[in-house]
PQR file with spaces between the fields and no chain letter, atoms N, CA, C, O and H, PARSE charges and radii, in Angstrom:
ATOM       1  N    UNK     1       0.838   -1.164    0.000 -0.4000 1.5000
ATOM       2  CA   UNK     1       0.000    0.000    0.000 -0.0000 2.0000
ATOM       3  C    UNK     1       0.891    1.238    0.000  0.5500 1.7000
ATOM       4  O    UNK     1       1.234    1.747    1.067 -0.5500 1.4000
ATOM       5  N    UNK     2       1.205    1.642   -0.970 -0.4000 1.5000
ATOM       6  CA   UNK     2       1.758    2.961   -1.349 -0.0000 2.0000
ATOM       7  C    UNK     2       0.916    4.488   -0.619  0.5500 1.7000
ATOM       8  O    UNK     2      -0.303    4.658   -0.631 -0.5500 1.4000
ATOM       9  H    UNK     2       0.926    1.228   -1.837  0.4000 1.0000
ATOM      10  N    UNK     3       1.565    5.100   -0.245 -0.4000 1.5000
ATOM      11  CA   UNK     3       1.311    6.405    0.507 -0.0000 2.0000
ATOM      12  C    UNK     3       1.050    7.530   -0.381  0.5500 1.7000
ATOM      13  O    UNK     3       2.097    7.830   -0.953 -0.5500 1.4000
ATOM      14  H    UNK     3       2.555    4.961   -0.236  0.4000 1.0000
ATOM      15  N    UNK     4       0.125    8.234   -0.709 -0.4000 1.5000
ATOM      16  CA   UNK     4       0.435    9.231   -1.858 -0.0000 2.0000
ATOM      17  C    UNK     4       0.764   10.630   -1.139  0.5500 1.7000
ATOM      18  O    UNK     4       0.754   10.663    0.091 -0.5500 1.4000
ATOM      19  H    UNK     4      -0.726    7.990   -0.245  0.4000 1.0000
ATOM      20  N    UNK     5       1.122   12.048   -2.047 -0.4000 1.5000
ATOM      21  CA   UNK     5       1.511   12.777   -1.436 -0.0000 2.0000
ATOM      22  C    UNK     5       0.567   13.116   -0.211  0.5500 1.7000
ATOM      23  O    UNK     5       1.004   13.309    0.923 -0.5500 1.4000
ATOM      24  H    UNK     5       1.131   12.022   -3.047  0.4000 1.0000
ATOM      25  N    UNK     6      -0.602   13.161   -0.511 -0.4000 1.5000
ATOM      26  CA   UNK     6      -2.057   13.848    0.166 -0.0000 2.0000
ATOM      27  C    UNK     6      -1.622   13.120    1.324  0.5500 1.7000
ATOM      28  O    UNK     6      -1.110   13.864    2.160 -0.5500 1.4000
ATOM      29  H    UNK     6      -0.957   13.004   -1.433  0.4000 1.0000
ATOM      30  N    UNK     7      -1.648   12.276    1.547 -0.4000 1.5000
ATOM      31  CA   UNK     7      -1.794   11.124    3.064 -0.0000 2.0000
ATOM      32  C    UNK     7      -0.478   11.508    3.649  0.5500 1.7000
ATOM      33  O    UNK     7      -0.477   11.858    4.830 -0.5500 1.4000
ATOM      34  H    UNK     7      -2.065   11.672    0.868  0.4000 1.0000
ATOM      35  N    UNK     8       0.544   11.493    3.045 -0.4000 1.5000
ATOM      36  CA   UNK     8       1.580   11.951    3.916 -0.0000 2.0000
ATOM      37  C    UNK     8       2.105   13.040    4.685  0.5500 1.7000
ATOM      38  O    UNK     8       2.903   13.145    5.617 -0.5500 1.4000
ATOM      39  H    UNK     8       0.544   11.208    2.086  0.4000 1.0000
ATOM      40  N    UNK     9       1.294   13.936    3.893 -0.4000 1.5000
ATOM      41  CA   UNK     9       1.726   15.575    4.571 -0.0000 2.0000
ATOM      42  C    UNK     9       0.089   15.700    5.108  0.5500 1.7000
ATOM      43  O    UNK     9      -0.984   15.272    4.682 -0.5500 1.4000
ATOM      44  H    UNK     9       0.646   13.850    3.137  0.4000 1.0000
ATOM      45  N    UNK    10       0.341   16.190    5.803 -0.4000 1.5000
ATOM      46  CA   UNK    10      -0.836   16.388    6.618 -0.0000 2.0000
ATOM      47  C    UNK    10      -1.602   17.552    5.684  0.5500 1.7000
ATOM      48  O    UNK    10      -1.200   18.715    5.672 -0.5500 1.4000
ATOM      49  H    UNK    10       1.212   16.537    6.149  0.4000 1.0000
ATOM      50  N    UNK    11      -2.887   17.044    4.815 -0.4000 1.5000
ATOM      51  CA   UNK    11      -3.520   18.138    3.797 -0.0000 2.0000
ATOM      52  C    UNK    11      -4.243   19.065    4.422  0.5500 1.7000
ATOM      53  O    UNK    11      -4.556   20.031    3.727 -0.5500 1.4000
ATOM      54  H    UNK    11      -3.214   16.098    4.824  0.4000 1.0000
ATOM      55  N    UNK    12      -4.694   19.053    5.816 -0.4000 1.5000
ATOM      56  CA   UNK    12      -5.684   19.770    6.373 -0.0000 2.0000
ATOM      57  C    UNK    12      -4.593   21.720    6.435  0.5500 1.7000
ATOM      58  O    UNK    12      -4.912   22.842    6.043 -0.5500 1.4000
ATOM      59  H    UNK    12      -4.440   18.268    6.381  0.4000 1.0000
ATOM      60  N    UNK    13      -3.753   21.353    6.894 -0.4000 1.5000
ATOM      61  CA   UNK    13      -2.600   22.676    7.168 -0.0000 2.0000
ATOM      62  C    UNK    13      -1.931   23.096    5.780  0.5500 1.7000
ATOM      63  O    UNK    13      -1.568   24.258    5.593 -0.5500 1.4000
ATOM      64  H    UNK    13      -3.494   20.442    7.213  0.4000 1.0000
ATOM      65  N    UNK    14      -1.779   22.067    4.784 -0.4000 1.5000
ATOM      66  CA   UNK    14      -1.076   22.188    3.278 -0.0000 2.0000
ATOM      67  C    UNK    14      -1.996   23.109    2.640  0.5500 1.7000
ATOM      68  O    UNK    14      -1.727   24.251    2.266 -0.5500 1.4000
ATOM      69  H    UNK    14      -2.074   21.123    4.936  0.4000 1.0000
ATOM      70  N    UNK    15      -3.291   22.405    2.536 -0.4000 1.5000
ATOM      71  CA   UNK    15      -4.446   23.182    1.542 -0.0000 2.0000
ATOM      72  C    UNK    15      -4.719   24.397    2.112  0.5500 1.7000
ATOM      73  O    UNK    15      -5.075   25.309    1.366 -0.5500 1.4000
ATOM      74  H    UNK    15      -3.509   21.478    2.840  0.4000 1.0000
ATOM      75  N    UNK    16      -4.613   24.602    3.385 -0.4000 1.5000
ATOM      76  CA   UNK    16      -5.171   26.264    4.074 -0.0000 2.0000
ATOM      77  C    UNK    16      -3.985   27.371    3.808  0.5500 1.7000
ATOM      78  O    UNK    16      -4.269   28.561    3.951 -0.5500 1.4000
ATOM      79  H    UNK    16      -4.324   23.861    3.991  0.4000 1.0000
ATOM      80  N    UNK    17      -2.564   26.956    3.394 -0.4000 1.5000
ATOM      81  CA   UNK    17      -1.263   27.921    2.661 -0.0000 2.0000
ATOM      82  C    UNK    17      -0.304   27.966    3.397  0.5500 1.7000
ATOM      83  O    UNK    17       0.511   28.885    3.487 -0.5500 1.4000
ATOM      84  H    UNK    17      -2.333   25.990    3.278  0.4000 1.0000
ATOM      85  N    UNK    18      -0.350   26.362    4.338 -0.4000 1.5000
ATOM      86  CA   UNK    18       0.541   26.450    5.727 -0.0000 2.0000
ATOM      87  C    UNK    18       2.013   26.050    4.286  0.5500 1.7000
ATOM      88  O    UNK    18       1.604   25.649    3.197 -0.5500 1.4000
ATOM      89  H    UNK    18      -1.011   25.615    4.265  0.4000 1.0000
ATOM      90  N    UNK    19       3.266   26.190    4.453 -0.4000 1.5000
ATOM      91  CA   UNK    19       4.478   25.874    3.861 -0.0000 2.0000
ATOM      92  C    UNK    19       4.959   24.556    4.260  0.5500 1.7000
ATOM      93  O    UNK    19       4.676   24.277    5.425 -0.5500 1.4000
ATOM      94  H    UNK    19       3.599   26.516    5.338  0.4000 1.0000
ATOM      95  N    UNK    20       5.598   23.684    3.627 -0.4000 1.5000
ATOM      96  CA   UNK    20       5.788   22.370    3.870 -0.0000 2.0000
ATOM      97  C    UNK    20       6.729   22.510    5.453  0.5500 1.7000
ATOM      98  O    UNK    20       6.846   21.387    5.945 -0.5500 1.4000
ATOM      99  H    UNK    20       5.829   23.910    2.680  0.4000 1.0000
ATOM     100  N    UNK    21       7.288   23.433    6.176 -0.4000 1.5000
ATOM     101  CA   UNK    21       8.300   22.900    7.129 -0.0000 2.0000
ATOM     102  C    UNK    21       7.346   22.795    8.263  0.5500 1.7000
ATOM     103  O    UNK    21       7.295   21.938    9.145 -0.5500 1.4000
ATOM     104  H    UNK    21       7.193   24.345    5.776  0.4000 1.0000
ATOM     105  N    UNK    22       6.451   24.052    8.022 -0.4000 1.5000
ATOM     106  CA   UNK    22       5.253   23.934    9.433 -0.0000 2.0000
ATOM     107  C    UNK    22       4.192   22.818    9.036  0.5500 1.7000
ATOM     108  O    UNK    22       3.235   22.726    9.805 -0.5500 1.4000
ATOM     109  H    UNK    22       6.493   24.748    7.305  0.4000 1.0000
ATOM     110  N    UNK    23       4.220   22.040    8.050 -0.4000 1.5000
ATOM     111  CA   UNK    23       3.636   21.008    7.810 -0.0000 2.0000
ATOM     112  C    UNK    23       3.685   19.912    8.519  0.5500 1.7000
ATOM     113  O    UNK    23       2.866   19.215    9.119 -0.5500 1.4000
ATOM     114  H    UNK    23       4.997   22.115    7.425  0.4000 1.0000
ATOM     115  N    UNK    24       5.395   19.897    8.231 -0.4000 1.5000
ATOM     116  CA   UNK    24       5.865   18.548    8.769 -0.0000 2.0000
ATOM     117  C    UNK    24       5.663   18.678   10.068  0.5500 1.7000
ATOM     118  O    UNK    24       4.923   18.040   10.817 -0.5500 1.4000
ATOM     119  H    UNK    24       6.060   20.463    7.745  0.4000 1.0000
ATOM     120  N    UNK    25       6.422   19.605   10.286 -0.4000 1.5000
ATOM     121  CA   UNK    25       6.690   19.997   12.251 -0.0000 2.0000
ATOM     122  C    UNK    25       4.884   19.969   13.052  0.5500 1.7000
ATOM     123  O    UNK    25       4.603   19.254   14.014 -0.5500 1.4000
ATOM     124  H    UNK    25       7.023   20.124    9.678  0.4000 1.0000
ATOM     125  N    UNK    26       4.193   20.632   12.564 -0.4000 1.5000
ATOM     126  CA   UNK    26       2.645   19.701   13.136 -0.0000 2.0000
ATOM     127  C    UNK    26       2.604   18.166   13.050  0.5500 1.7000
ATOM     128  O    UNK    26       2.153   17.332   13.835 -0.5500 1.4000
ATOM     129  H    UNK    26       4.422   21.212   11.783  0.4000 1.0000
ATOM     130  N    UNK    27       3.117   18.066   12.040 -0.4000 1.5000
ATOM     131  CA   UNK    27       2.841   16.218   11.525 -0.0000 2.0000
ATOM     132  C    UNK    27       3.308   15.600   12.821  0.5500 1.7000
ATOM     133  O    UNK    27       2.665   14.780   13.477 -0.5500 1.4000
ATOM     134  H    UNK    27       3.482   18.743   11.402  0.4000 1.0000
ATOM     135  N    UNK    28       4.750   16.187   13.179 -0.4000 1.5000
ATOM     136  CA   UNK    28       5.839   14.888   13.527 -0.0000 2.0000
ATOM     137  C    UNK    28       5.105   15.424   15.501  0.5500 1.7000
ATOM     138  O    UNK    28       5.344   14.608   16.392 -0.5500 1.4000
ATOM     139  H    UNK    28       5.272   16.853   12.646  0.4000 1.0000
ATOM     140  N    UNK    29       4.548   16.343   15.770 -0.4000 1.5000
ATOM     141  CA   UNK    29       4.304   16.709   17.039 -0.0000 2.0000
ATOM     142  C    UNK    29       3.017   15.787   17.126  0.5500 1.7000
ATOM     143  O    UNK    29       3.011   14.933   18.013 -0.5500 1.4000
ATOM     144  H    UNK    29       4.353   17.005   15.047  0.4000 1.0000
ATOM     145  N    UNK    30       2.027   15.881   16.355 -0.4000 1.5000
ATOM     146  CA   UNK    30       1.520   14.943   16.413 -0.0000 2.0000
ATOM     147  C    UNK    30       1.140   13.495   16.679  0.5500 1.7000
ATOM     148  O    UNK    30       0.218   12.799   17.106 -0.5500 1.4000
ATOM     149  H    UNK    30       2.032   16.574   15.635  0.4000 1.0000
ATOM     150  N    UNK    31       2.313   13.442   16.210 -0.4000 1.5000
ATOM     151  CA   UNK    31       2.844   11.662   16.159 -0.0000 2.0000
ATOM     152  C    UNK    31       3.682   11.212   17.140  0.5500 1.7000
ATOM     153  O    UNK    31       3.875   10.046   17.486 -0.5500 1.4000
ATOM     154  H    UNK    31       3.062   14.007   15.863  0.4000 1.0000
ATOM     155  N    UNK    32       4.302   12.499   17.682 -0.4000 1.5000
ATOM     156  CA   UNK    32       5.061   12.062   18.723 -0.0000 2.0000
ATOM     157  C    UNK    32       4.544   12.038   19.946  0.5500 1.7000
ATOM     158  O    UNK    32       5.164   11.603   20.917 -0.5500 1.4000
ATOM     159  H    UNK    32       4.145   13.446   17.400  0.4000 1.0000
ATOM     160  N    UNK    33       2.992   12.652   20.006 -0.4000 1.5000
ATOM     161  CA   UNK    33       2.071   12.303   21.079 -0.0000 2.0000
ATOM     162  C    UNK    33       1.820   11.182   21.616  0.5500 1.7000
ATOM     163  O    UNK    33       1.872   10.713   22.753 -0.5500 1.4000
ATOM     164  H    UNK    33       2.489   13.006   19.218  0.4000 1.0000
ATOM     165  N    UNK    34       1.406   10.666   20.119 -0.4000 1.5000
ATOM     166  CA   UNK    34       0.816    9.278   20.023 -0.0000 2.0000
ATOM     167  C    UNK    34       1.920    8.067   20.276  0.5500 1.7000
ATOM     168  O    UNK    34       1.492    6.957   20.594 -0.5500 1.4000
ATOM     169  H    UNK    34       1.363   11.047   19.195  0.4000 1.0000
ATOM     170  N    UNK    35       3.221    8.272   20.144 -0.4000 1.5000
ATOM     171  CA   UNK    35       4.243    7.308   20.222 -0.0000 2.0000
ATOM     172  C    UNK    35       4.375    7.221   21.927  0.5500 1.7000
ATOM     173  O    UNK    35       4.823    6.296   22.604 -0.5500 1.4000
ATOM     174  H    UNK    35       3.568    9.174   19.885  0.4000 1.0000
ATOM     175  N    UNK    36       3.814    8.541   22.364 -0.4000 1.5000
ATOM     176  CA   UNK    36       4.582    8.705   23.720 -0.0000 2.0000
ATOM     177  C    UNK    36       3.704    8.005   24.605  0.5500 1.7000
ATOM     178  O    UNK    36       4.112    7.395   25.593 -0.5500 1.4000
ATOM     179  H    UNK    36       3.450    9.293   21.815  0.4000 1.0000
ATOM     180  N    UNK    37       2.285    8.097   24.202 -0.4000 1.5000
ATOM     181  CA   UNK    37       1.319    7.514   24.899 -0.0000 2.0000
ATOM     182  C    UNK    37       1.540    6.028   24.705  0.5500 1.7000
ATOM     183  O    UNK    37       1.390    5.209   25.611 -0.5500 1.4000
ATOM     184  H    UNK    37       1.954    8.593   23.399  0.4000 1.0000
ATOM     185  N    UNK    38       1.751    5.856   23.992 -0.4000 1.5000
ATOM     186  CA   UNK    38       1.505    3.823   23.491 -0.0000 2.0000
ATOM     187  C    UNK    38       2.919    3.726   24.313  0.5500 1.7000
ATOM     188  O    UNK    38       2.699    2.851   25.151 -0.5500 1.4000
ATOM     189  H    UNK    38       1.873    6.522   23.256  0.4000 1.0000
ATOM     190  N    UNK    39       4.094    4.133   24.467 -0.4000 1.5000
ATOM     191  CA   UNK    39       5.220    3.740   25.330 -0.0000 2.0000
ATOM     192  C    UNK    39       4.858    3.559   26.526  0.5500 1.7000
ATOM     193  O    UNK    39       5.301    2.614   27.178 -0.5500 1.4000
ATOM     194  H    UNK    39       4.273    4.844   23.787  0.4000 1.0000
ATOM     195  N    UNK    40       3.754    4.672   27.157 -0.4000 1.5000
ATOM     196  CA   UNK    40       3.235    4.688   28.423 -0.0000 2.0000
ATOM     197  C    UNK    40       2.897    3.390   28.759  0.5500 1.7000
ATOM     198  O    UNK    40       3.354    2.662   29.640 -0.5500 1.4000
ATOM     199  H    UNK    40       3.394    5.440   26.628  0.4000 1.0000
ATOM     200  N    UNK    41       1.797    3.148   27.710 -0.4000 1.5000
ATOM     201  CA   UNK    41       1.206    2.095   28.365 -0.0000 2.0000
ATOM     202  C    UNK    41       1.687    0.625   28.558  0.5500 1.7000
ATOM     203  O    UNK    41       1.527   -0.244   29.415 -0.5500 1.4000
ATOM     204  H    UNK    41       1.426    3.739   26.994  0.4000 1.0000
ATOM     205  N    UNK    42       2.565    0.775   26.986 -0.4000 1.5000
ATOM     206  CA   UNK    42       3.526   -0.526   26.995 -0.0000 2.0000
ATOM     207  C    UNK    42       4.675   -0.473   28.765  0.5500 1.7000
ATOM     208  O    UNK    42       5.371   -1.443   29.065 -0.5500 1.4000
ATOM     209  H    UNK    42       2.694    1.480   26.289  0.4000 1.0000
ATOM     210  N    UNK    43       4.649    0.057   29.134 -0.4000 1.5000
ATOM     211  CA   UNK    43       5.382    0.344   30.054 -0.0000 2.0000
ATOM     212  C    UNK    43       4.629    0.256   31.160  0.5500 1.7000
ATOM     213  O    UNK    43       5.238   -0.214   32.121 -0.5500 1.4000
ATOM     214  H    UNK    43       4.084    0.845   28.889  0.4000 1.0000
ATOM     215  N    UNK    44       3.595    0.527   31.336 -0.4000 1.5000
ATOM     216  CA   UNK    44       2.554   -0.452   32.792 -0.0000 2.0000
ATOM     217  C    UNK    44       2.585   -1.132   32.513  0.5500 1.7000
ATOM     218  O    UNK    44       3.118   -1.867   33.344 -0.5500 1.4000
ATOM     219  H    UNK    44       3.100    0.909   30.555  0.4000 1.0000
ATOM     220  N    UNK    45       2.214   -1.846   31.304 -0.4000 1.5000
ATOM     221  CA   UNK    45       1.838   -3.411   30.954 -0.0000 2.0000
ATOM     222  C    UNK    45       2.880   -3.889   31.548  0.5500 1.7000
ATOM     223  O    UNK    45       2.615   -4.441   32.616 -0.5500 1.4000
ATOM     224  H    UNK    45       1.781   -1.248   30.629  0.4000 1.0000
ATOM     225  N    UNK    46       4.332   -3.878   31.149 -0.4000 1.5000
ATOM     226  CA   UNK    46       5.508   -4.603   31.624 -0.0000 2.0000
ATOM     227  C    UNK    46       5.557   -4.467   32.979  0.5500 1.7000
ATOM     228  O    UNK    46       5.888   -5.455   33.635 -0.5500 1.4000
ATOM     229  H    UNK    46       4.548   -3.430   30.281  0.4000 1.0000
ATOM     230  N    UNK    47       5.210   -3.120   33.708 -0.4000 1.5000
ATOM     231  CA   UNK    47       5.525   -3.227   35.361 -0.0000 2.0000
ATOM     232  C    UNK    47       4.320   -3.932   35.774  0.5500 1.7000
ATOM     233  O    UNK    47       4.406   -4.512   36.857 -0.5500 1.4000
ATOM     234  H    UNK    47       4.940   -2.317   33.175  0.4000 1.0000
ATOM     235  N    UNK    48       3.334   -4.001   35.213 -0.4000 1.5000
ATOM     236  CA   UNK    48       2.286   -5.246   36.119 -0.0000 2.0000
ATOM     237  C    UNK    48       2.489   -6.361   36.162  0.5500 1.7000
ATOM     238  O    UNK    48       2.409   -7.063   37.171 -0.5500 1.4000
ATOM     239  H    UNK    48       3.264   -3.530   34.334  0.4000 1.0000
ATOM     240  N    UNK    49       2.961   -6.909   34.418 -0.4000 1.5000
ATOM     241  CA   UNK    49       3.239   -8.246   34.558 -0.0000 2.0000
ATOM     242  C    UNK    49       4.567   -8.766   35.532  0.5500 1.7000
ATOM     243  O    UNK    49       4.480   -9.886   36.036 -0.5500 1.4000
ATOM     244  H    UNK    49       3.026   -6.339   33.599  0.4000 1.0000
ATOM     245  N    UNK    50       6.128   -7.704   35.853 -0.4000 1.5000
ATOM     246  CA   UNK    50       6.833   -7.833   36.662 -0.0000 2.0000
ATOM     247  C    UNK    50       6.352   -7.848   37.884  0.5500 1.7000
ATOM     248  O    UNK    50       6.695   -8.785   38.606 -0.5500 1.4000
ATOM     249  H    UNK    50       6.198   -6.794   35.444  0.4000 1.0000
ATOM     250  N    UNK    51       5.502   -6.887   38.379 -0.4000 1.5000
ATOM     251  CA   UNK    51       5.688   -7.142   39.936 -0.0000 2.0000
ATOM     252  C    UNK    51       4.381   -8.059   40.293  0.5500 1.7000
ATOM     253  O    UNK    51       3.853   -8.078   41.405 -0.5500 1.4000
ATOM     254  H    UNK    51       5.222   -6.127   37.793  0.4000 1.0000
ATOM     255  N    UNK    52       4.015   -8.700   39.332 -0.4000 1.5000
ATOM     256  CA   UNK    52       2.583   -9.613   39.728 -0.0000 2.0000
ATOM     257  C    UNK    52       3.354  -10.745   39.910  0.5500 1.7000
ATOM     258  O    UNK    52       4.546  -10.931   39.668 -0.5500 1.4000
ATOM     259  H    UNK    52       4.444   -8.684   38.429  0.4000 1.0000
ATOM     260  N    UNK    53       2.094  -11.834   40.597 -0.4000 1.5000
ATOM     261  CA   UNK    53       2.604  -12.837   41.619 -0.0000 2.0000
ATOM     262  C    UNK    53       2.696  -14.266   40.291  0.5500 1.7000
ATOM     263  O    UNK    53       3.263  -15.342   40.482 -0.5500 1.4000
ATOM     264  H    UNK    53       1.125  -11.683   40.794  0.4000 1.0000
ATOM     265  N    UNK    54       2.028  -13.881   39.108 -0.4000 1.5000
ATOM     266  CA   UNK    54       1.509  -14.942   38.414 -0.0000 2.0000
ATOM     267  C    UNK    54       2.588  -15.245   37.659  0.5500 1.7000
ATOM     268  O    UNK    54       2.776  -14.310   36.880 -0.5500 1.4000
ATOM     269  H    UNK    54       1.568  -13.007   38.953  0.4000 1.0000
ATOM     270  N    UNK    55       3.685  -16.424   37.462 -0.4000 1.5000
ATOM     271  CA   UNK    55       4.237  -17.180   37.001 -0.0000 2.0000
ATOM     272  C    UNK    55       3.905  -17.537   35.685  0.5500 1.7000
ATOM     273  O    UNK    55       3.150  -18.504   35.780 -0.5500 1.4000
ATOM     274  H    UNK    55       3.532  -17.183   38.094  0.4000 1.0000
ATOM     275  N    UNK    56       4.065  -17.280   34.620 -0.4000 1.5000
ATOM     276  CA   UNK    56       3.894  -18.095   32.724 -0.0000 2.0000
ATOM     277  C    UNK    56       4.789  -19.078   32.644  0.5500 1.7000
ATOM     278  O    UNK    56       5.999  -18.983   32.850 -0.5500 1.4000
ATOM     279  H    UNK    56       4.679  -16.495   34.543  0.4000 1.0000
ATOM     280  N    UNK    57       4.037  -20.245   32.273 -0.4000 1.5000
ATOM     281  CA   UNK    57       4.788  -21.818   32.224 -0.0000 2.0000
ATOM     282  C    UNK    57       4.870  -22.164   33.284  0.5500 1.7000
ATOM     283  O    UNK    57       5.371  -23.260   33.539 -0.5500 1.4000
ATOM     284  H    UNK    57       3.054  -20.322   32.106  0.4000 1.0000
C-alpha cells in the first residue's frame, strides 16, 4: 500500500497555505504524542506483569 503525497503531509494545514516545514513539524508533534502515549502504556503493561505474583509456564 503505497502512501500518496495527500496522506503523507498532513492536507488539512497544506491546503489552508501552511508551507511544507510547518507542515511537517505539526505532523511529527503529532505523532510524537501518540508514540509517547503507546510507550506509556507498553510500560505499565511490563511493570504489572513484573511485579505480579503470576508465574507463565
Amino acid at each position: 500500500m503505497a502512501l500518496s503525497r495527500s496522506s503523507a503531509v498532513s492536507p488539512g494545514l497544506h491546503d489552508a497555505g501552511a508551507d511544507r516545514t510547518t507542515t511537517v513539524t505539526e505532523g511529527l508533534s503529532r505523532a510524537g504524542r501518540m508514540v509517547t502515549i503507546a510507550a506509556g502504556l507498553l510500560a505499565v503493561s511490563f511493570l504489572a506483569f513484573g511485579t505480579s505474583d503470576i508465574t507463565l509456564l
